[in-house]
XYZ file of C-alpha atoms in Angstrom:
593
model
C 5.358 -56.770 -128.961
C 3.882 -58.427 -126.269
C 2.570 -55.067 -124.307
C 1.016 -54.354 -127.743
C -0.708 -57.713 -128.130
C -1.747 -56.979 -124.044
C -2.952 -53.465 -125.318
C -4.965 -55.021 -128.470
C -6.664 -57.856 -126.866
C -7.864 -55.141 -124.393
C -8.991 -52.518 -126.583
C -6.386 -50.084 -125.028
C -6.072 -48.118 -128.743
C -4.117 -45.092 -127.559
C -1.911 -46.854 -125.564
C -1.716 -50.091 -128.242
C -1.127 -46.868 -130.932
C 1.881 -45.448 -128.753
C 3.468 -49.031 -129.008
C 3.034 -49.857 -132.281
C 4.684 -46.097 -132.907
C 7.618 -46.569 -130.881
C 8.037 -50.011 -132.525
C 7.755 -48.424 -136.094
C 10.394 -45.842 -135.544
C 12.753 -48.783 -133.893
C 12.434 -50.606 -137.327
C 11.677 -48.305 -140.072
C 12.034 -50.593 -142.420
C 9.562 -53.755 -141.004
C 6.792 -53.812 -143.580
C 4.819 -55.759 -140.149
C 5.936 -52.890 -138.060
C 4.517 -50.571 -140.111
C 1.151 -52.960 -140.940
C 0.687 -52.929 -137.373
C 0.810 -49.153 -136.848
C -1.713 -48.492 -139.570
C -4.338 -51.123 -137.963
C -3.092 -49.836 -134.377
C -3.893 -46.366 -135.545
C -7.498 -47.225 -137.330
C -9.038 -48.709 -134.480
C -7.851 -45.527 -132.712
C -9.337 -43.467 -135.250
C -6.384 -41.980 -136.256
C -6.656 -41.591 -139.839
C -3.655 -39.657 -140.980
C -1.283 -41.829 -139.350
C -3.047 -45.027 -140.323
C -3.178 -43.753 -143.669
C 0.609 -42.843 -144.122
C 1.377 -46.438 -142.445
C -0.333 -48.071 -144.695
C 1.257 -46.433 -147.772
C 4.699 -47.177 -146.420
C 3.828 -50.573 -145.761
C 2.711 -51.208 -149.415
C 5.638 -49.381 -150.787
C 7.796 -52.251 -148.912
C 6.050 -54.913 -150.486
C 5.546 -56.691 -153.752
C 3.212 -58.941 -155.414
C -0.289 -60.152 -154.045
C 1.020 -58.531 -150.623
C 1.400 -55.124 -152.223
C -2.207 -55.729 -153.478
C -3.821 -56.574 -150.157
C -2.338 -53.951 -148.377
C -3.899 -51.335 -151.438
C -6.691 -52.746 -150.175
C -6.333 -52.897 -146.597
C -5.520 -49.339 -146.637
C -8.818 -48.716 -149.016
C -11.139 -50.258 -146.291
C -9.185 -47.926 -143.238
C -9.709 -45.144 -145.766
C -13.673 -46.617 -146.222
C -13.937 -46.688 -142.058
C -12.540 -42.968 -141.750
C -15.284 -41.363 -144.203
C -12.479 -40.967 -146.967
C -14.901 -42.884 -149.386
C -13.400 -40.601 -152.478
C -9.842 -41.760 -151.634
C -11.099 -45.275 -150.979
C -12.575 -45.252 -154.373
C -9.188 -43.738 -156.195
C -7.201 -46.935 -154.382
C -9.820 -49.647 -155.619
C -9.722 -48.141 -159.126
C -5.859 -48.293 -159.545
C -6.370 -52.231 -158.520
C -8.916 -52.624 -160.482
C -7.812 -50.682 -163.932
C -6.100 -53.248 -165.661
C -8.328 -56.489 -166.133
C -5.250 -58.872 -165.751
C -4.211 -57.809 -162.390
C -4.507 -59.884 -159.321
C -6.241 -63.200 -159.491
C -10.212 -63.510 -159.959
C -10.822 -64.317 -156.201
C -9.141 -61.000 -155.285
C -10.516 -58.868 -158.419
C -14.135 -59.896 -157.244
C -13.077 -59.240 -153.255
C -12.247 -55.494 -154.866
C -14.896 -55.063 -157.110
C -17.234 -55.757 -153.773
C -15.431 -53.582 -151.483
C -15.321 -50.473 -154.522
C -19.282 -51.042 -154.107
C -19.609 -51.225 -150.481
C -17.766 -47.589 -150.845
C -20.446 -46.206 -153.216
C -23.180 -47.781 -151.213
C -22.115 -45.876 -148.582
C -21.503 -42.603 -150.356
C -25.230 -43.577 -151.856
C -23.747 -42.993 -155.507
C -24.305 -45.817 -157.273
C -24.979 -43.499 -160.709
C -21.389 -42.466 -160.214
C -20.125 -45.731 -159.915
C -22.744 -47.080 -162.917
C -21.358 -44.768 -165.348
C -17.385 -45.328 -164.229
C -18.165 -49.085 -164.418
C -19.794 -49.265 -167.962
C -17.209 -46.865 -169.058
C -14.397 -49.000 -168.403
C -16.171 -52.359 -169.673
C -16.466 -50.370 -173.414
C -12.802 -51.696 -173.723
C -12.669 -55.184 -175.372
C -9.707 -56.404 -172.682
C -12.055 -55.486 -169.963
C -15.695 -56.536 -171.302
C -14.764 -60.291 -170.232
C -14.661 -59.720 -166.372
C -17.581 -61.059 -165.075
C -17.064 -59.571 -161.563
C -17.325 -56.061 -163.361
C -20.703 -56.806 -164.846
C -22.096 -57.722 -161.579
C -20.734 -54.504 -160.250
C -22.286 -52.670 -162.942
C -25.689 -54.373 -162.608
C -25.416 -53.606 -158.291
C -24.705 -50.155 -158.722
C -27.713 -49.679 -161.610
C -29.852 -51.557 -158.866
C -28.529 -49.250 -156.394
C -29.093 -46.032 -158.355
C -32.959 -46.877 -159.185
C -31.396 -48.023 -163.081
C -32.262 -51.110 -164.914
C -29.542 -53.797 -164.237
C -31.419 -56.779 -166.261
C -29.174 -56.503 -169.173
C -25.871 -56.219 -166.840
C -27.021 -59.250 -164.881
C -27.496 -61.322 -168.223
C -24.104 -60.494 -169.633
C -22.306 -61.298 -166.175
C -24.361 -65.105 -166.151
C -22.904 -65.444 -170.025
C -19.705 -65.172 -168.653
C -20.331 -67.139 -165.625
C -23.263 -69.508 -166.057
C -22.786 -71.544 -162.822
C -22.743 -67.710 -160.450
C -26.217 -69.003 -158.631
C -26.250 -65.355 -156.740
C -25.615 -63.588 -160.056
C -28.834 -65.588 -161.686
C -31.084 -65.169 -158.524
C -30.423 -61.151 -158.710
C -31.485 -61.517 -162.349
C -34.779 -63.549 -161.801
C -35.770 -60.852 -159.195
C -35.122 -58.310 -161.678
C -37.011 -59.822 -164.175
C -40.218 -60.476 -161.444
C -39.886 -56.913 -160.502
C -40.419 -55.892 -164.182
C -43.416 -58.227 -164.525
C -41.458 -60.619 -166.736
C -42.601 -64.163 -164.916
C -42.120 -66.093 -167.891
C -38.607 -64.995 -168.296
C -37.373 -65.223 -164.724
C -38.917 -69.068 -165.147
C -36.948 -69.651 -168.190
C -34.045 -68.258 -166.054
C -34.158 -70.805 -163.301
C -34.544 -73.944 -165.453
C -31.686 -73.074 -167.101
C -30.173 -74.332 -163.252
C -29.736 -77.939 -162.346
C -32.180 -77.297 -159.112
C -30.052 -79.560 -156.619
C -27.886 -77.254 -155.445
C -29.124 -75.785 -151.559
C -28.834 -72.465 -152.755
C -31.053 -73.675 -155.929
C -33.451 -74.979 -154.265
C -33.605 -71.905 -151.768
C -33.978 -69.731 -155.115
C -36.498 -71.840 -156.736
C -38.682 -72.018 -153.025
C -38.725 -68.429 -152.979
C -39.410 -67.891 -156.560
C -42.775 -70.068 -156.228
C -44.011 -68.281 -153.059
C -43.619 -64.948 -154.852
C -45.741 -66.909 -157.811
C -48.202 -67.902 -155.769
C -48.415 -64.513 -153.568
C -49.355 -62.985 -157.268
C -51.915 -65.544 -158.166
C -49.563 -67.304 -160.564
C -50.242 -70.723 -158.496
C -50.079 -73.656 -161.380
C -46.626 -72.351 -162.416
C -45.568 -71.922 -158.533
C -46.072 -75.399 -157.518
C -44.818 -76.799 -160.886
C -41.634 -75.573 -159.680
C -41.928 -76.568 -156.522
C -43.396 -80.345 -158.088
C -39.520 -79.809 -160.397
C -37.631 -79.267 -156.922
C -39.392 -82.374 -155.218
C -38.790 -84.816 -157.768
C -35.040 -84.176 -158.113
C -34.669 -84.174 -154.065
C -34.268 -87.867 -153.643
C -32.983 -88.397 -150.018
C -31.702 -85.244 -149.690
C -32.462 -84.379 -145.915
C -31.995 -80.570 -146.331
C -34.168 -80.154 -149.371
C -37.019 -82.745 -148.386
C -36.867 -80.182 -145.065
C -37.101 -77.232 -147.004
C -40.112 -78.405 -148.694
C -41.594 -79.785 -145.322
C -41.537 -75.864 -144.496
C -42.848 -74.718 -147.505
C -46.214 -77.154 -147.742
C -46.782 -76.638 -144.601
C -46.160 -73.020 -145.174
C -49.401 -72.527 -147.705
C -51.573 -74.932 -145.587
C -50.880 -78.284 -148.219
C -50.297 -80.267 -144.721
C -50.920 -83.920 -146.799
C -48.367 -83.179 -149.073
C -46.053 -82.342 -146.214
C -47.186 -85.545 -144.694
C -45.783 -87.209 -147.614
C -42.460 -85.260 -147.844
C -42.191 -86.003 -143.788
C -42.424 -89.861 -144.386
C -39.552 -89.526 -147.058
C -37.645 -87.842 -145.057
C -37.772 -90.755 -141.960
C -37.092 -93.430 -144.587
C -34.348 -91.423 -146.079
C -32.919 -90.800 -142.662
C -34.358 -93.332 -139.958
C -31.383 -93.158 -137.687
C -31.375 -88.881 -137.873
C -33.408 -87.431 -134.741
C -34.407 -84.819 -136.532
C -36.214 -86.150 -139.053
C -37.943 -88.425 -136.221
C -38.927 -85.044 -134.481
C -40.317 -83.608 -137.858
C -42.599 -86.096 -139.004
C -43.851 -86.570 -135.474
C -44.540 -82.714 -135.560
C -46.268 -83.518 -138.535
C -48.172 -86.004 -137.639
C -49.210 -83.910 -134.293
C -50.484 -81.259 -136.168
C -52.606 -82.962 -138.241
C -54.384 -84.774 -135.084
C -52.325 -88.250 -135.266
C -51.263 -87.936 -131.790
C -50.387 -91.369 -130.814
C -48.527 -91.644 -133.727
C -46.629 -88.601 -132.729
C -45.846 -89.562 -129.655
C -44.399 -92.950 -130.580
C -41.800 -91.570 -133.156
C -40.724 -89.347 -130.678
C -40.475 -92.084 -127.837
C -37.623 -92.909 -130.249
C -34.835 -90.318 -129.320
C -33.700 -91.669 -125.632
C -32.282 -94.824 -128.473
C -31.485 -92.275 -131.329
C -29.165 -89.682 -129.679
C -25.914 -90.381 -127.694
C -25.175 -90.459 -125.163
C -28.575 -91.512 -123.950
C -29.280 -88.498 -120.970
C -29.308 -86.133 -124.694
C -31.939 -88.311 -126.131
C -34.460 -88.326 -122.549
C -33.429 -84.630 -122.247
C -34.026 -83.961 -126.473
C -37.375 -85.952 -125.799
C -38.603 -84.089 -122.821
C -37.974 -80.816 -124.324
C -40.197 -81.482 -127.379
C -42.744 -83.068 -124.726
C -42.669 -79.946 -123.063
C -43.399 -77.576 -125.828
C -47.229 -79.542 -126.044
C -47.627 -79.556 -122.468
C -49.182 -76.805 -121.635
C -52.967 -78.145 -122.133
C -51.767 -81.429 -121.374
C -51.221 -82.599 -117.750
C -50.672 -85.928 -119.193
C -47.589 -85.138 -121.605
C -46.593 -82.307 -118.767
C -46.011 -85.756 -116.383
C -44.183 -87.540 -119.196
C -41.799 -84.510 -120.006
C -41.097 -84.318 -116.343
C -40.003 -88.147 -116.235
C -37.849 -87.619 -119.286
C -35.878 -84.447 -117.729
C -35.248 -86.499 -114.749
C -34.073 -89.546 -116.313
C -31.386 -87.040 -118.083
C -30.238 -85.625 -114.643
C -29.876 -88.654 -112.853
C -26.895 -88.975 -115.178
C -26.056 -85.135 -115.322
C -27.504 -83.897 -112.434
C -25.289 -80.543 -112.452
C -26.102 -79.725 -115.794
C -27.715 -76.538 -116.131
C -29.685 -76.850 -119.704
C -31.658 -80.050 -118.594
C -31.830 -78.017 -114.366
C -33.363 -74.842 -116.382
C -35.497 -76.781 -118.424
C -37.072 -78.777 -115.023
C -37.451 -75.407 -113.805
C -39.676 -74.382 -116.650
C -41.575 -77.414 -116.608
C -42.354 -76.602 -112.942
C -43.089 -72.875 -113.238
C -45.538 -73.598 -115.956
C -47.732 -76.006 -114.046
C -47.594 -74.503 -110.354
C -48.015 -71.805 -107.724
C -45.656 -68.984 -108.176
C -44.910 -69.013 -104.613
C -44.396 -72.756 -104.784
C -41.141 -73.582 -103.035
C -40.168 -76.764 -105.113
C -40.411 -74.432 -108.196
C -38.283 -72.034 -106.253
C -35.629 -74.571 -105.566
C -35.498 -75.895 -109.081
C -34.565 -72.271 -110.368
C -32.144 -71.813 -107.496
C -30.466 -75.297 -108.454
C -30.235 -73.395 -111.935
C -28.626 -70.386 -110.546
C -25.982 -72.392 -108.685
C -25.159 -74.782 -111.378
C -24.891 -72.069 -114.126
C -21.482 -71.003 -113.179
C -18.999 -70.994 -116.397
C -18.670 -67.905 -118.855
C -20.595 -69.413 -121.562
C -23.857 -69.546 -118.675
C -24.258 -65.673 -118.393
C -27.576 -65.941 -119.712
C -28.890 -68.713 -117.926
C -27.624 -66.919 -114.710
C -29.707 -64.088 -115.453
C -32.775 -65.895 -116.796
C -32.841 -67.722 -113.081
C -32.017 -64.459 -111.069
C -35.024 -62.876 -112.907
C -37.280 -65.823 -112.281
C -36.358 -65.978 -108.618
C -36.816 -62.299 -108.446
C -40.258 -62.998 -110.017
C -41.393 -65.662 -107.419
C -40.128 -64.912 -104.399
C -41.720 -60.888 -105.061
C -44.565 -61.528 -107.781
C -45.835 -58.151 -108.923
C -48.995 -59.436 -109.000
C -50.650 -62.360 -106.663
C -49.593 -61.869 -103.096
C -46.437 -63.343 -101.902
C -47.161 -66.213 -99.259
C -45.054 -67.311 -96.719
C -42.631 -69.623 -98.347
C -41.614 -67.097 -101.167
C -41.552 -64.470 -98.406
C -39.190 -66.465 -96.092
C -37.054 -67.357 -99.197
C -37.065 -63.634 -100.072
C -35.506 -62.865 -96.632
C -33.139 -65.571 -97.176
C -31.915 -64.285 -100.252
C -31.563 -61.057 -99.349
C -29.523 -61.252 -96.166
C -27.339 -64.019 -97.968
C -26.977 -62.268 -100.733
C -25.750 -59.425 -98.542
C -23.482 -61.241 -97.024
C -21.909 -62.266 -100.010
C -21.493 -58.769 -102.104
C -19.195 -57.777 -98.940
C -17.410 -61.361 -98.991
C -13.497 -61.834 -100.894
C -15.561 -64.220 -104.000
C -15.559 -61.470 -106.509
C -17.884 -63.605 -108.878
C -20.250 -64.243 -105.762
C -20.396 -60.584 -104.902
C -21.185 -59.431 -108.535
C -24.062 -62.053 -108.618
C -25.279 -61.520 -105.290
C -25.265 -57.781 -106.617
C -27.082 -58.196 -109.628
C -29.857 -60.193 -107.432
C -30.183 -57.430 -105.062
C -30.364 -54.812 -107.632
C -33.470 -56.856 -109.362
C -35.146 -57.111 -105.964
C -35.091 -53.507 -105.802
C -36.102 -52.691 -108.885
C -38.827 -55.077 -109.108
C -39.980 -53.160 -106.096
C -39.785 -49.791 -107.992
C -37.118 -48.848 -105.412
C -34.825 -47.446 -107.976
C -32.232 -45.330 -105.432
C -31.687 -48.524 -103.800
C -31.177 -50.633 -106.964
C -28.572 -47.689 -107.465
C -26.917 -48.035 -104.122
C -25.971 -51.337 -104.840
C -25.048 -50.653 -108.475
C -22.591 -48.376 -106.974
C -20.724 -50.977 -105.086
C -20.710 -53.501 -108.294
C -18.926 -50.550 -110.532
C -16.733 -49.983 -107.396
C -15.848 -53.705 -107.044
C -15.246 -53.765 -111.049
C -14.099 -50.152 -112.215
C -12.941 -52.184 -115.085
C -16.778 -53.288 -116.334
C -18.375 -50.750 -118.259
C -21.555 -52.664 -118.255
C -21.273 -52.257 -114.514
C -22.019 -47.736 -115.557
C -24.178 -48.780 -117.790
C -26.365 -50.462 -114.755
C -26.008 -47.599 -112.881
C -26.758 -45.526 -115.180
C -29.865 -46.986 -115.862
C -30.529 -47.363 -112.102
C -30.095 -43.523 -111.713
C -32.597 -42.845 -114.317
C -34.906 -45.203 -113.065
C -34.253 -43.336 -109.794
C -34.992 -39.614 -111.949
C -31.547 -38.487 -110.682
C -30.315 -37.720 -114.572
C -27.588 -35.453 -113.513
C -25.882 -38.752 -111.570
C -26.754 -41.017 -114.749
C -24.846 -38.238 -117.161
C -21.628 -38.102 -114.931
C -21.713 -42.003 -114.465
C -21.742 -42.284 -118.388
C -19.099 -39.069 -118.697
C -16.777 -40.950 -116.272
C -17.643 -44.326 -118.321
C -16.633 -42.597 -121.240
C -13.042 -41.449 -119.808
C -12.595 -45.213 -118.727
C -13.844 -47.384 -121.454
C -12.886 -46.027 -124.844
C -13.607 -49.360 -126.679
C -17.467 -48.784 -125.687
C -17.222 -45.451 -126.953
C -20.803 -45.574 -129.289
C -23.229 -47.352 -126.759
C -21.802 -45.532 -123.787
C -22.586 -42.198 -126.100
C -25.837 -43.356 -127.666
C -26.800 -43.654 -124.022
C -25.764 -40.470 -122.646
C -27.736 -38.762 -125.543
C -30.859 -40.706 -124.201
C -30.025 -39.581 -120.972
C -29.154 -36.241 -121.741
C -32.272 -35.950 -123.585
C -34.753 -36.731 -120.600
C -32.869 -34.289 -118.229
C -33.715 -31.363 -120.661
C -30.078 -30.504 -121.549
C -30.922 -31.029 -125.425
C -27.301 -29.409 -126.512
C -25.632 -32.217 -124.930
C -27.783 -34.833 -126.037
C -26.750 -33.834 -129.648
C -23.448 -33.320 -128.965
C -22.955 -36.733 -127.550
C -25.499 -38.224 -130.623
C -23.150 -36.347 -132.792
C -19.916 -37.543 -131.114
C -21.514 -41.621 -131.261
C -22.327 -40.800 -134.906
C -18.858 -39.747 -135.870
C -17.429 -43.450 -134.815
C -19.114 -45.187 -137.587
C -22.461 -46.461 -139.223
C -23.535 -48.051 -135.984
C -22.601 -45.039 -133.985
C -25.084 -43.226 -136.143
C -28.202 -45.187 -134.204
C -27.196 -42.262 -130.775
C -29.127 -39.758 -133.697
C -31.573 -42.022 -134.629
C -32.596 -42.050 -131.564
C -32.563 -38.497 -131.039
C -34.476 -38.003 -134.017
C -37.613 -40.482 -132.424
C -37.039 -38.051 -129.169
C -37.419 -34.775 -130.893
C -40.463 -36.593 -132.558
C -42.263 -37.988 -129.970
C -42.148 -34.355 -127.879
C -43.366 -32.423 -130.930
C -40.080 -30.524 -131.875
C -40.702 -31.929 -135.859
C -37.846 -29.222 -136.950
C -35.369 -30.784 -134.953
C -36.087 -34.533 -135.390
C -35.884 -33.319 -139.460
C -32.454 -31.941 -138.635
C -31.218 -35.316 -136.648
C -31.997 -37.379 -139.123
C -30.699 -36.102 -141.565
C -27.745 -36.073 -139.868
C -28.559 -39.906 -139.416
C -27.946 -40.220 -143.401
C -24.569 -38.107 -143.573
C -23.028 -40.741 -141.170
C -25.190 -43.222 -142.299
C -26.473 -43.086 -146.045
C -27.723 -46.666 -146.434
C -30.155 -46.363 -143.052
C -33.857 -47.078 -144.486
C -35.115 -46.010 -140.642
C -33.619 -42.794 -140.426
C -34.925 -41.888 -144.358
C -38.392 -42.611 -143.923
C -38.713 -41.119 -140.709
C -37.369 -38.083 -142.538
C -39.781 -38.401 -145.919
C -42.301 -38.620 -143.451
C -41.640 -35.596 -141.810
C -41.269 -34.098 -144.932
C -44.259 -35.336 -146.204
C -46.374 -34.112 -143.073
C -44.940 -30.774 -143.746
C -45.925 -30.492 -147.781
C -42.686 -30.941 -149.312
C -43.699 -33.523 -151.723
C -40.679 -33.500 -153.725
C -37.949 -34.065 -151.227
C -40.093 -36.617 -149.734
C -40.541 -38.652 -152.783
């Protein structure tokens, strides 16, 4: 158990599938043993034995597990392309209207659509649905009529009168009456989809989120009188509701009524005069509408708002900053503010990045104090959860100690030297997290100077320091196309491929990019094809090809990868237009339309 759990958590499937099998046949009758064959086998893409695990698992069991493990084995069936045999196990849950609680019937009645949504049959499931609801036991399930109306929406049918019969049986189902009102809108009915919303208390967040969205469609058509009376119906039942008195901050301000926002921001401080936020909004609004001062003194507030204090001068100084950029004056005060935080936290990388930014913004970009205030960045930014904020200040150093385009003067260019030979120093030193970063800087530096075959030299040593990386090919990879040496990119990525199974569709959607530019157009598609076969988002490697084939001319062949696209993919808007363009270009009208 434990080398499977090791296996799992490393996305070892074959070898987490030839545990969980040996652990099955040890104990042929552990409903878990076989439960964890059948997921073991999934993620491996092993549908036959996931499929005949998960039957013997459900045959073992009784009750509300029996159910969820019909459905488990419905959603493997779902991920393996079997959407007919999905279907046939959500129906035999679903048959009689009394079984399984409402929770779970609703769970299945989502997951039975999901299948036709992929299989892009919602007439099938339409008729099968209203079919089944012409039996009096069944025609109370609310859950069904939603289904019904979904799969009607799906298949291009009208679903009003399906969405109306699932609110009478479930008048408080807020997502049920917000598909109806667009329904309605979408058939011109205005005065009905109104009717339909008062008929809700308004209060709610996601009623007030319906009701906000409902009047900018109103006004968008003209219809502004009845917009904002709904709107003018939202703000007098918001009282000190923070979340909705924000939401209609947004939405005045939104189509340009900036007084009326003025109004809603004041309610909002005296609603919430201790909440930072609602300081920072109504001095936003205030700024925008030329009250600076004022502005400025509400959000002189947050060093005594937020705790502990260093959050507040650090919360103040970023807002300062974001109005800075025309204003040396506010520029000084942000800088004051950032500092007071890091004389308390002086290691702390947020408030060191966002001194950095302050400086980069208002000097030289061979400054050195601007370099040393991303460096301090780089070196505090050390944990996991700082990967971004590593790269952010490797790319900025990058930028000013080699700028692209102002000449480098002699600090940056001493600092460049620096960093080089130390960084050098340290890819060859026993600190594996040092040599990967020190890496990753010399790589940039080499790149930024168009040098690609070195940037790929030391890409190299990074995926021979950590075989175990596969974004470590991937850099390479890149690297060696930068460098025009596809051949080197494709057997990096084949070798990738052999390695890193659990990476399977990006390491394939970028061969097939790869393979593409070297000429070798069979193996392009074969990999696009072999990406596409691993799922919906695998199906993005063709996509891709598709744009390829498009951009160099070859129309006949982007046709035929996209619509390979849509048998992997059905529900992928991108890939169909592209296609009913195509089409389109070509004369065939009716498979276009």
């Amino acid at each position: 158990l434990r080398a499977y759990e090791l296996a799992d958590r490393g996305n070892l499937s074959a070898e987490a599938l030839a545990i969980a099998e040996t652990m099955a046949t040890e104990a042929p009758d552990d409903s878990q043993a076989q439960v964890r064959l059948a997921r073991a086998a999934t993620a491996a893409k092993d549908a036959k034995t996931a499929d005949a695990a998960w039957a013997r698992a459900a045959d073992k069991a009784r009750g509300a597990r029996r159910d969820e493990l019909i459905a488990e084995r419905a959603r493997s069936r779902a991920e393996n392309r079997d959407l007919d045999g999905a279907s046939e196990l959500l129906w035999g849950l679903l048959r009689d209207a009394e079984h399984g609680r409402s929770s779970e019937r609703a769970r299945w009645w989502e997951m039975l659509m999901e299948v036709h949504r992929r299989d892009a049959s919602g007439e099938v499931l339409a008729a099968k649905v209203e079919a089944w609801l012409e039996t009096p036991a069944h025609a109370k399930d609310a859950e069904a009529w939603k289904a019904l109306a979904a799969a009607r929406n799906a298949a291009g049918l009208d679903a009003i009168e399906a969405w109306k019969k699932a609110i009478e049986l479930d008048a408080r189902d807020t997502e049920a009456r917000a598909a109806l009102i667009g329904a309605l809108e979408a058939e011109g009915e205005a005065e009905a989809a109104l009717e339909q919303y008062q008929e809700l208390s308004g209060r709610s967040a996601e009623e007030v989120q319906l009701g906000l969205e409902m009047a900018r469609r109103l006004l968008t058509n003209g219809e502004r009188e009845t917009g904002m009376q709904i709107v003018g119906e939202i703000e007098s039942r918001a009282g000190r509701n923070a979340h909705t008195l924000l939401l209609l901050l947004d939405f005045y301000n939104g189509e340009g009524e900036h007084q009326k926002a003025l109004e809603i921001a004041k309610r909002l401080v005296s609603a919430k005069s201790r909440d930072p936020e609602a300081r920072i909004a109504y001095g936003e609004q205030l700024y925008e509408m030329g009250q600076r001062e004022q502005a400025l003194a509400q959000w002189a507030m947050l060093p005594k708002l937020v705790r502990p204090s260093h959050e507040g001068h650090a919360r103040h100084a970023e807002i300062l900053s974001g109005h800075a950029r025309s204003d040396r004056n506010l520029a000084r005060q942000a800088r004051e503010e950032i500092e007071k935080a890091l004389r308390s936290r002086p290691k702390d990388p947020n408030y060191l990045r966002l001194r950095a930014t302050l400086l980069t913004e208002q000097r030289r970009s061979g400054d050195g104090e601007t370099i040393d205030a991303w460096e301090d960045v780089r070196r505090a930014a050390t944990g996991p959860e700082h990967a971004l904020l590593r790269e952010e200040a490797r790319t900025r150093l990058v930028e000013l100690v080699q700028p692209s385009i102002s000449p480098c003067n002699a600090v940056c260019a001493a600092r460049r030297d620096m960093y080089v030979r130390t960084a050098r120093e340290e890819l060859s030193g026993e600190d594996r997290e040092r040599a990967l970063e020190a890496g990753l800087f010399l790589a940039a530096i080499s790149t930024k100077k168009s040098d690609h075959a070195a940037a790929a030299s030391v890409h190299r040593d990074l995926v021979a320091l950590f075989p175990e990386d596969p974004e470590r090919y991937l850099a390479l990879a890149r690297a060696q196309v930068g460098a025009r040496d596809y051949d080197a990119a494709v057997a990096t990525l084949e070798k990738a491929l052999d390695l890193h199974s659990n990476r399977d569709i990006e390491l394939l959607t970028e061969l097939s990019e790869v393979a593409f530019m070297d000429g070798d157009l069979e193996a392009a598609e074969t990999a696009a094809r072999r990406a596409a076969k691993l799922g919906a988002d695998g199906a993005a490697a063709l996509l891709a090809l598709g744009d390829s084939y498009r951009r160099r001319g070859k129309l006949e062949a982007a046709e035929r990868a996209y619509a390979a696209t849509l048998e992997a993919a059905p529900r992928n808007a991108e890939a169909r237009t592209a296609l009913a363009d195509l089409q389109l270009n070509r004369g065939d009208l009716d498979s276009a339309a």
